[in-house]
PDB file of C-alpha atoms in Angstrom:
ATOM      1  CA  UNK K   1      -8.567   0.546   2.303  1.00  0.00           C
ATOM      2  CA  UNK K   2      -7.312  -0.394   5.753  1.00  0.00           C
ATOM      3  CA  UNK K   3      -5.366   1.347   8.472  1.00  0.00           C
ATOM      4  CA  UNK K   4      -2.484  -0.760   9.709  1.00  0.00           C
ATOM      5  CA  UNK K   5      -0.209  -0.103  12.647  1.00  0.00           C
ATOM      6  CA  UNK K   6       2.974  -1.875  13.643  1.00  0.00           C
ATOM      7  CA  UNK K   7       4.922  -2.017  16.873  1.00  0.00           C
ATOM      8  CA  UNK K   8       7.704  -1.301  17.416  1.00  0.00           C
ATOM      9  CA  UNK K   9       8.481   1.191  14.676  1.00  0.00           C
ATOM     10  CA  UNK K  10      12.176   0.522  15.070  1.00  0.00           C
ATOM     11  CA  UNK K  11      14.514  -1.372  17.341  1.00  0.00           C
ATOM     12  CA  UNK K  12      18.169  -2.115  17.806  1.00  0.00           C
ATOM     13  CA  UNK K  13      18.813  -5.634  19.044  1.00  0.00           C
ATOM     14  CA  UNK K  14      21.803  -7.737  19.947  1.00  0.00           C
ATOM     15  CA  UNK K  15      22.630 -10.834  17.976  1.00  0.00           C
ATOM     16  CA  UNK K  16      21.211 -14.024  19.392  1.00  0.00           C
ATOM     17  CA  UNK K  17      18.104 -12.369  20.797  1.00  0.00           C
ATOM     18  CA  UNK K  18      14.550 -12.398  19.432  1.00  0.00           C
ATOM     19  CA  UNK K  19      12.116  -9.626  18.586  1.00  0.00           C
ATOM     20  CA  UNK K  20       8.362  -9.878  18.171  1.00  0.00           C
ATOM     21  CA  UNK K  21       6.693  -7.418  15.824  1.00  0.00           C
ATOM     22  CA  UNK K  22       3.000  -6.704  16.157  1.00  0.00           C
ATOM     23  CA  UNK K  23       0.606  -5.799  13.365  1.00  0.00           C
ATOM     24  CA  UNK K  24      -2.863  -4.424  14.064  1.00  0.00           C
ATOM     25  CA  UNK K  25      -5.545  -3.699  11.448  1.00  0.00           C
ATOM     26  CA  UNK K  26      -8.598  -1.517  11.918  1.00  0.00           C
ATOM     27  CA  UNK K  27     -10.925  -4.029  10.245  1.00  0.00           C
ATOM     28  CA  UNK K  28     -11.282  -7.763   9.968  1.00  0.00           C
ATOM     29  CA  UNK K  29      -9.246  -9.250   7.154  1.00  0.00           C
ATOM     30  CA  UNK K  30      -8.748 -12.811   6.042  1.00  0.00           C
ATOM     31  CA  UNK K  31      -5.238 -12.623   4.702  1.00  0.00           C
ATOM     32  CA  UNK K  32      -2.244 -10.956   6.256  1.00  0.00           C
ATOM     33  CA  UNK K  33       1.254 -10.998   4.842  1.00  0.00           C
ATOM     34  CA  UNK K  34       4.708 -10.405   6.223  1.00  0.00           C
ATOM     35  CA  UNK K  35       7.415  -8.973   3.980  1.00  0.00           C
ATOM     36  CA  UNK K  36      11.065  -8.190   4.482  1.00  0.00           C
ATOM     37  CA  UNK K  37      12.876  -5.304   2.838  1.00  0.00           C
ATOM     38  CA  UNK K  38      16.614  -5.559   3.203  1.00  0.00           C
ATOM     39  CA  UNK K  39      18.652  -2.347   2.886  1.00  0.00           C
ATOM     40  CA  UNK K  40      18.393  -0.930  -0.608  1.00  0.00           C
ATOM     41  CA  UNK K  41      16.307  -3.857  -1.806  1.00  0.00           C
ATOM     42  CA  UNK K  42      12.762  -4.568  -2.836  1.00  0.00           C
ATOM     43  CA  UNK K  43      10.189  -6.420  -0.783  1.00  0.00           C
ATOM     44  CA  UNK K  44      10.360 -10.169  -0.326  1.00  0.00           C
ATOM     45  CA  UNK K  45       7.434 -12.137   1.021  1.00  0.00           C
ATOM     46  CA  UNK K  46       8.216 -14.081   4.177  1.00  0.00           C
ATOM     47  CA  UNK K  47       4.890 -15.753   4.815  1.00  0.00           C
ATOM     48  CA  UNK K  48       1.127 -15.563   4.525  1.00  0.00           C
ATOM     49  CA  UNK K  49      -0.825 -15.665   7.774  1.00  0.00           C
ATOM     50  CA  UNK K  50      -4.370 -16.981   7.833  1.00  0.00           C
ATOM     51  CA  UNK K  51      -6.495 -16.839  10.917  1.00  0.00           C
ATOM     52  CA  UNK K  52      -7.005 -20.266  12.412  1.00  0.00           C
ATOM     53  CA  UNK K  53      -4.333 -22.090  10.443  1.00  0.00           C
ATOM     54  CA  UNK K  54      -0.583 -22.391  10.179  1.00  0.00           C
ATOM     55  CA  UNK K  55       1.238 -19.677   8.294  1.00  0.00           C
ATOM     56  CA  UNK K  56       2.501 -20.511   4.821  1.00  0.00           C
ATOM     57  CA  UNK K  57       6.187 -19.728   4.358  1.00  0.00           C
ATOM     58  CA  UNK K  58       7.992 -18.834   1.180  1.00  0.00           C
ATOM     59  CA  UNK K  59      11.122 -20.587   0.018  1.00  0.00           C
ATOM     60  CA  UNK K  60      14.069 -19.582   2.144  1.00  0.00           C
ATOM     61  CA  UNK K  61      12.026 -18.761   5.226  1.00  0.00           C
ATOM     62  CA  UNK K  62      11.268 -21.230   8.004  1.00  0.00           C
ATOM     63  CA  UNK K  63       8.939 -21.263  10.971  1.00  0.00           C
ATOM     64  CA  UNK K  64      11.715 -21.790  13.504  1.00  0.00           C
ATOM     65  CA  UNK K  65      13.357 -18.539  12.416  1.00  0.00           C
ATOM     66  CA  UNK K  66      10.202 -16.503  11.774  1.00  0.00           C
ATOM     67  CA  UNK K  67       7.324 -17.869  13.877  1.00  0.00           C
ATOM     68  CA  UNK K  68       4.020 -16.150  13.166  1.00  0.00           C
ATOM     69  CA  UNK K  69       0.843 -15.947  15.174  1.00  0.00           C
ATOM     70  CA  UNK K  70      -2.603 -14.986  13.902  1.00  0.00           C
ATOM     71  CA  UNK K  71      -4.968 -15.199  16.856  1.00  0.00           C
ATOM     72  CA  UNK K  72      -7.823 -13.227  15.266  1.00  0.00           C
ATOM     73  CA  UNK K  73      -8.868 -11.367  12.133  1.00  0.00           C
ATOM     74  CA  UNK K  74      -7.284  -8.040  13.101  1.00  0.00           C
ATOM     75  CA  UNK K  75      -3.939  -8.988  14.600  1.00  0.00           C
ATOM     76  CA  UNK K  76      -0.741 -10.865  13.810  1.00  0.00           C
ATOM     77  CA  UNK K  77       2.788 -11.117  15.142  1.00  0.00           C
ATOM     78  CA  UNK K  78       6.071 -11.990  13.502  1.00  0.00           C
ATOM     79  CA  UNK K  79       9.026 -13.046  15.631  1.00  0.00           C
ATOM     80  CA  UNK K  80      12.553 -12.792  14.327  1.00  0.00           C
ATOM     81  CA  UNK K  81      14.435 -15.430  16.310  1.00  0.00           C
ATOM     82  CA  UNK K  82      18.106 -15.846  17.164  1.00  0.00           C
ATOM     83  CA  UNK K  83      18.928 -12.685  15.263  1.00  0.00           C
ATOM     84  CA  UNK K  84      22.092 -12.011  13.326  1.00  0.00           C
ATOM     85  CA  UNK K  85      23.220  -8.812  11.559  1.00  0.00           C
ATOM     86  CA  UNK K  86      21.849 -10.273   8.289  1.00  0.00           C
ATOM     87  CA  UNK K  87      18.364  -9.929   9.762  1.00  0.00           C
ATOM     88  CA  UNK K  88      18.709  -6.144   9.775  1.00  0.00           C
ATOM     89  CA  UNK K  89      15.812  -5.084   7.562  1.00  0.00           C
ATOM     90  CA  UNK K  90      12.488  -3.366   7.467  1.00  0.00           C
ATOM     91  CA  UNK K  91       9.679  -5.790   8.235  1.00  0.00           C
ATOM     92  CA  UNK K  92       6.268  -4.894   6.871  1.00  0.00           C
ATOM     93  CA  UNK K  93       2.893  -6.433   7.324  1.00  0.00           C
ATOM     94  CA  UNK K  94       0.177  -6.033   4.756  1.00  0.00           C
ATOM     95  CA  UNK K  95      -3.432  -7.003   4.318  1.00  0.00           C
ATOM     96  CA  UNK K  96      -5.494  -7.887   1.307  1.00  0.00           C
ATOM     97  CA  UNK K  97      -8.739  -5.948   1.089  1.00  0.00           C
ATOM     98  CA  UNK K  98     -11.706  -6.477  -1.165  1.00  0.00           C
ATOM     99  CA  UNK K  99     -13.406  -9.472  -2.650  1.00  0.00           C
ATOM    100  CA  UNK K 100     -11.692 -10.772  -5.759  1.00  0.00           C
ATOM    101  CA  UNK K 101      -8.920  -8.241  -5.417  1.00  0.00           C
ATOM    102  CA  UNK K 102      -5.294  -8.682  -4.569  1.00  0.00           C
ATOM    103  CA  UNK K 103      -4.803  -5.043  -3.629  1.00  0.00           C
ATOM    104  CA  UNK K 104      -2.686  -4.859  -0.537  1.00  0.00           C
ATOM    105  CA  UNK K 105      -2.208  -2.160   2.018  1.00  0.00           C
ATOM    106  CA  UNK K 106       0.926  -1.930   4.051  1.00  0.00           C
ATOM    107  CA  UNK K 107       1.779  -0.992   7.568  1.00  0.00           C
ATOM    108  CA  UNK K 108       4.493   1.594   8.243  1.00  0.00           C
ATOM    109  CA  UNK K 109       7.111  -1.085   8.813  1.00  0.00           C
ATOM    110  CA  UNK K 110       9.468  -2.010  11.632  1.00  0.00           C
ATOM    111  CA  UNK K 111      13.084  -1.028  11.089  1.00  0.00           C
ATOM    112  CA  UNK K 112      15.277  -3.635  12.776  1.00  0.00           C
ATOM    113  CA  UNK K 113      19.003  -3.242  13.299  1.00  0.00           C
ATOM    114  CA  UNK K 114      20.953  -6.168  14.715  1.00  0.00           C
ATOM    115  CA  UNK K 115      24.353  -5.447  16.201  1.00  0.00           C
TER     116      UNK K 115
ATOM    117  CA  UNK Y   1       8.536 -17.450 -13.937  1.00  0.00           C
ATOM    118  CA  UNK Y   2       6.560 -14.493 -12.723  1.00  0.00           C
ATOM    119  CA  UNK Y   3       8.611 -11.345 -12.445  1.00  0.00           C
ATOM    120  CA  UNK Y   4       8.534  -7.580 -12.492  1.00  0.00           C
ATOM    121  CA  UNK Y   5      11.293  -5.504 -14.040  1.00  0.00           C
ATOM    122  CA  UNK Y   6      11.930  -1.856 -13.383  1.00  0.00           C
ATOM    123  CA  UNK Y   7      14.770  -1.023 -15.772  1.00  0.00           C
ATOM    124  CA  UNK Y   8      15.717   2.285 -14.194  1.00  0.00           C
ATOM    125  CA  UNK Y   9      17.394   2.087 -10.807  1.00  0.00           C
ATOM    126  CA  UNK Y  10      17.668   5.842 -10.346  1.00  0.00           C
ATOM    127  CA  UNK Y  11      16.091   8.767 -12.199  1.00  0.00           C
ATOM    128  CA  UNK Y  12      16.612  12.485 -11.665  1.00  0.00           C
ATOM    129  CA  UNK Y  13      13.987  14.905 -12.913  1.00  0.00           C
ATOM    130  CA  UNK Y  14      13.809  18.667 -12.650  1.00  0.00           C
ATOM    131  CA  UNK Y  15      10.953  20.061 -10.638  1.00  0.00           C
ATOM    132  CA  UNK Y  16       8.069  20.845 -12.972  1.00  0.00           C
ATOM    133  CA  UNK Y  17       9.234  18.422 -15.641  1.00  0.00           C
ATOM    134  CA  UNK Y  18       7.306  15.343 -16.685  1.00  0.00           C
ATOM    135  CA  UNK Y  19       8.066  11.889 -15.363  1.00  0.00           C
ATOM    136  CA  UNK Y  20       7.764   8.352 -16.669  1.00  0.00           C
ATOM    137  CA  UNK Y  21       8.837   5.322 -14.666  1.00  0.00           C
ATOM    138  CA  UNK Y  22       8.995   2.073 -16.548  1.00  0.00           C
ATOM    139  CA  UNK Y  23       7.650  -1.288 -15.455  1.00  0.00           C
ATOM    140  CA  UNK Y  24       7.541  -4.562 -17.375  1.00  0.00           C
ATOM    141  CA  UNK Y  25       6.034  -7.746 -16.077  1.00  0.00           C
ATOM    142  CA  UNK Y  26       6.053 -11.418 -16.874  1.00  0.00           C
ATOM    143  CA  UNK Y  27       2.938 -13.203 -15.703  1.00  0.00           C
ATOM    144  CA  UNK Y  28       1.165 -16.291 -16.932  1.00  0.00           C
ATOM    145  CA  UNK Y  29      -2.356 -15.060 -16.352  1.00  0.00           C
ATOM    146  CA  UNK Y  30      -4.097 -11.718 -16.549  1.00  0.00           C
ATOM    147  CA  UNK Y  31      -2.420  -9.676 -13.857  1.00  0.00           C
ATOM    148  CA  UNK Y  32      -3.465  -7.103 -11.380  1.00  0.00           C
ATOM    149  CA  UNK Y  33      -0.897  -4.289 -11.488  1.00  0.00           C
ATOM    150  CA  UNK Y  34       0.070  -1.793  -8.845  1.00  0.00           C
ATOM    151  CA  UNK Y  35       2.368   1.112  -8.216  1.00  0.00           C
ATOM    152  CA  UNK Y  36       3.503   1.895  -4.691  1.00  0.00           C
ATOM    153  CA  UNK Y  37       5.574   4.776  -3.349  1.00  0.00           C
ATOM    154  CA  UNK Y  38       7.864   4.642  -0.354  1.00  0.00           C
ATOM    155  CA  UNK Y  39       9.138   7.899   1.055  1.00  0.00           C
ATOM    156  CA  UNK Y  40      12.264   7.840   3.227  1.00  0.00           C
ATOM    157  CA  UNK Y  41      11.515   6.176   6.535  1.00  0.00           C
ATOM    158  CA  UNK Y  42       7.911   5.491   5.536  1.00  0.00           C
ATOM    159  CA  UNK Y  43       5.879   2.452   4.654  1.00  0.00           C
ATOM    160  CA  UNK Y  44       4.432   1.737   1.241  1.00  0.00           C
ATOM    161  CA  UNK Y  45       1.559   3.803  -0.054  1.00  0.00           C
ATOM    162  CA  UNK Y  46      -0.624   2.555  -2.885  1.00  0.00           C
ATOM    163  CA  UNK Y  47      -0.573   5.060  -5.751  1.00  0.00           C
ATOM    164  CA  UNK Y  48      -2.853   3.282  -8.180  1.00  0.00           C
ATOM    165  CA  UNK Y  49      -3.975  -0.110  -9.378  1.00  0.00           C
ATOM    166  CA  UNK Y  50      -5.198  -1.707 -12.580  1.00  0.00           C
ATOM    167  CA  UNK Y  51      -7.639  -4.584 -12.535  1.00  0.00           C
ATOM    168  CA  UNK Y  52      -9.589  -4.330 -15.789  1.00  0.00           C
ATOM    169  CA  UNK Y  53     -11.358  -1.885 -18.066  1.00  0.00           C
ATOM    170  CA  UNK Y  54      -9.810   1.395 -19.116  1.00  0.00           C
ATOM    171  CA  UNK Y  55      -6.108   0.836 -19.580  1.00  0.00           C
ATOM    172  CA  UNK Y  56      -5.260   4.343 -18.388  1.00  0.00           C
ATOM    173  CA  UNK Y  57      -5.734   4.535 -14.650  1.00  0.00           C
ATOM    174  CA  UNK Y  58      -5.605   7.581 -12.447  1.00  0.00           C
ATOM    175  CA  UNK Y  59      -4.099   7.509  -9.009  1.00  0.00           C
ATOM    176  CA  UNK Y  60      -3.396   9.769  -6.114  1.00  0.00           C
ATOM    177  CA  UNK Y  61      -1.017  12.741  -6.134  1.00  0.00           C
ATOM    178  CA  UNK Y  62      -1.561  13.359  -9.855  1.00  0.00           C
ATOM    179  CA  UNK Y  63      -0.059  10.066 -11.022  1.00  0.00           C
ATOM    180  CA  UNK Y  64      -1.412   7.920 -13.812  1.00  0.00           C
ATOM    181  CA  UNK Y  65      -0.349   4.652 -15.382  1.00  0.00           C
ATOM    182  CA  UNK Y  66      -1.113   2.943 -18.657  1.00  0.00           C
ATOM    183  CA  UNK Y  67      -1.463  -0.800 -19.078  1.00  0.00           C
ATOM    184  CA  UNK Y  68      -0.194  -2.060 -22.438  1.00  0.00           C
ATOM    185  CA  UNK Y  69      -0.819  -5.764 -22.758  1.00  0.00           C
ATOM    186  CA  UNK Y  70       1.107  -6.068 -26.041  1.00  0.00           C
ATOM    187  CA  UNK Y  71       4.212  -4.672 -24.364  1.00  0.00           C
ATOM    188  CA  UNK Y  72       3.635  -6.255 -20.946  1.00  0.00           C
ATOM    189  CA  UNK Y  73       4.151  -2.820 -19.501  1.00  0.00           C
ATOM    190  CA  UNK Y  74       2.555  -0.652 -16.851  1.00  0.00           C
ATOM    191  CA  UNK Y  75       4.460   2.644 -16.895  1.00  0.00           C
ATOM    192  CA  UNK Y  76       3.829   5.349 -14.333  1.00  0.00           C
ATOM    193  CA  UNK Y  77       3.584   8.978 -15.416  1.00  0.00           C
ATOM    194  CA  UNK Y  78       3.156  12.412 -13.946  1.00  0.00           C
ATOM    195  CA  UNK Y  79       2.972  15.576 -16.066  1.00  0.00           C
ATOM    196  CA  UNK Y  80       4.692  17.881 -13.580  1.00  0.00           C
ATOM    197  CA  UNK Y  81       6.908  16.618 -10.787  1.00  0.00           C
ATOM    198  CA  UNK Y  82       7.023  18.272  -7.374  1.00  0.00           C
ATOM    199  CA  UNK Y  83       9.965  18.120  -4.990  1.00  0.00           C
ATOM    200  CA  UNK Y  84       7.840  16.087  -2.595  1.00  0.00           C
ATOM    201  CA  UNK Y  85       7.643  13.298  -5.178  1.00  0.00           C
ATOM    202  CA  UNK Y  86      11.236  12.314  -4.447  1.00  0.00           C
ATOM    203  CA  UNK Y  87      10.908   8.739  -3.169  1.00  0.00           C
ATOM    204  CA  UNK Y  88      11.277   5.080  -4.064  1.00  0.00           C
ATOM    205  CA  UNK Y  89       8.681   3.720  -6.490  1.00  0.00           C
ATOM    206  CA  UNK Y  90       7.765   0.061  -6.729  1.00  0.00           C
ATOM    207  CA  UNK Y  91       5.776  -1.691  -9.412  1.00  0.00           C
ATOM    208  CA  UNK Y  92       4.030  -4.903  -8.364  1.00  0.00           C
ATOM    209  CA  UNK Y  93       1.902  -7.625  -9.908  1.00  0.00           C
ATOM    210  CA  UNK Y  94      -0.727  -9.812  -8.301  1.00  0.00           C
ATOM    211  CA  UNK Y  95      -2.975 -12.629  -9.382  1.00  0.00           C
ATOM    212  CA  UNK Y  96      -6.252 -11.471 -10.872  1.00  0.00           C
ATOM    213  CA  UNK Y  97      -9.334 -12.584  -9.066  1.00  0.00           C
ATOM    214  CA  UNK Y  98      -7.484 -14.136  -6.196  1.00  0.00           C
ATOM    215  CA  UNK Y  99      -7.891 -12.193  -3.033  1.00  0.00           C
ATOM    216  CA  UNK Y 100      -5.063 -12.774  -0.701  1.00  0.00           C
ATOM    217  CA  UNK Y 101      -2.434 -13.625  -3.263  1.00  0.00           C
ATOM    218  CA  UNK Y 102       0.920 -12.151  -2.393  1.00  0.00           C
ATOM    219  CA  UNK Y 103       2.380  -9.506  -4.648  1.00  0.00           C
ATOM    220  CA  UNK Y 104       5.567  -9.744  -6.668  1.00  0.00           C
ATOM    221  CA  UNK Y 105       7.579  -6.541  -6.549  1.00  0.00           C
ATOM    222  CA  UNK Y 106      10.109  -5.000  -8.859  1.00  0.00           C
ATOM    223  CA  UNK Y 107      13.404  -3.793  -7.435  1.00  0.00           C
ATOM    224  CA  UNK Y 108      12.234  -0.211  -7.379  1.00  0.00           C
ATOM    225  CA  UNK Y 109      13.207   3.083  -8.974  1.00  0.00           C
ATOM    226  CA  UNK Y 110      14.604   5.913  -6.886  1.00  0.00           C
ATOM    227  CA  UNK Y 111      13.331   9.282  -8.017  1.00  0.00           C
ATOM    228  CA  UNK Y 112      15.331  12.393  -7.242  1.00  0.00           C
ATOM    229  CA  UNK Y 113      13.924  15.847  -7.999  1.00  0.00           C
ATOM    230  CA  UNK Y 114      16.284  18.696  -8.743  1.00  0.00           C
ATOM    231  CA  UNK Y 115      15.388  22.361  -8.386  1.00  0.00           C
TER     232      UNK Y 115
END
């Protein structure tokens, strides 16, 4: 398994501003993922972040809105840009651990409220 | 299209009673299957996973799940529920043999435990 931490754990932001969420893993991992969980909903994948290459975004998510950095094998950031109340969600990062396995371990999440 | 269905949105079980949460999946290849639990205000914790072999898998906290290929199901069970099991439960499917493939989640089942 992997131990994953996220900062901040929660934040309240004004519309039009941006927030950068950090994800730190206690071991080197190839693949990191960013998910969004809107209130009362399941998890939706935003993007996959590979070290040394551009993130791959899912349909409905764009780099201008959710820029991602992956500077090394233990760290990634997700920025939520030009926020609106619809961006109020829990944002979770996860990592895939193990060769030939798609088991994923999740960070504690960042609870974002946009007013 | 790949999908995961959790037919029960909300289940209430008496403390000490048995529990079964249903999960059905639609996946073109042989899937990896997972159950996660999310307690209020917490991130996702992996309960158990099925990759291959014995179709009855044991997880943490006394949970088990059975993979039934003929029914495309992966139901979660616990013989005796504790009040601390009250949480949101998510079933997920991933691509077998492909590390770093994002997971597809069901919409979740909320478990309430009555005394």
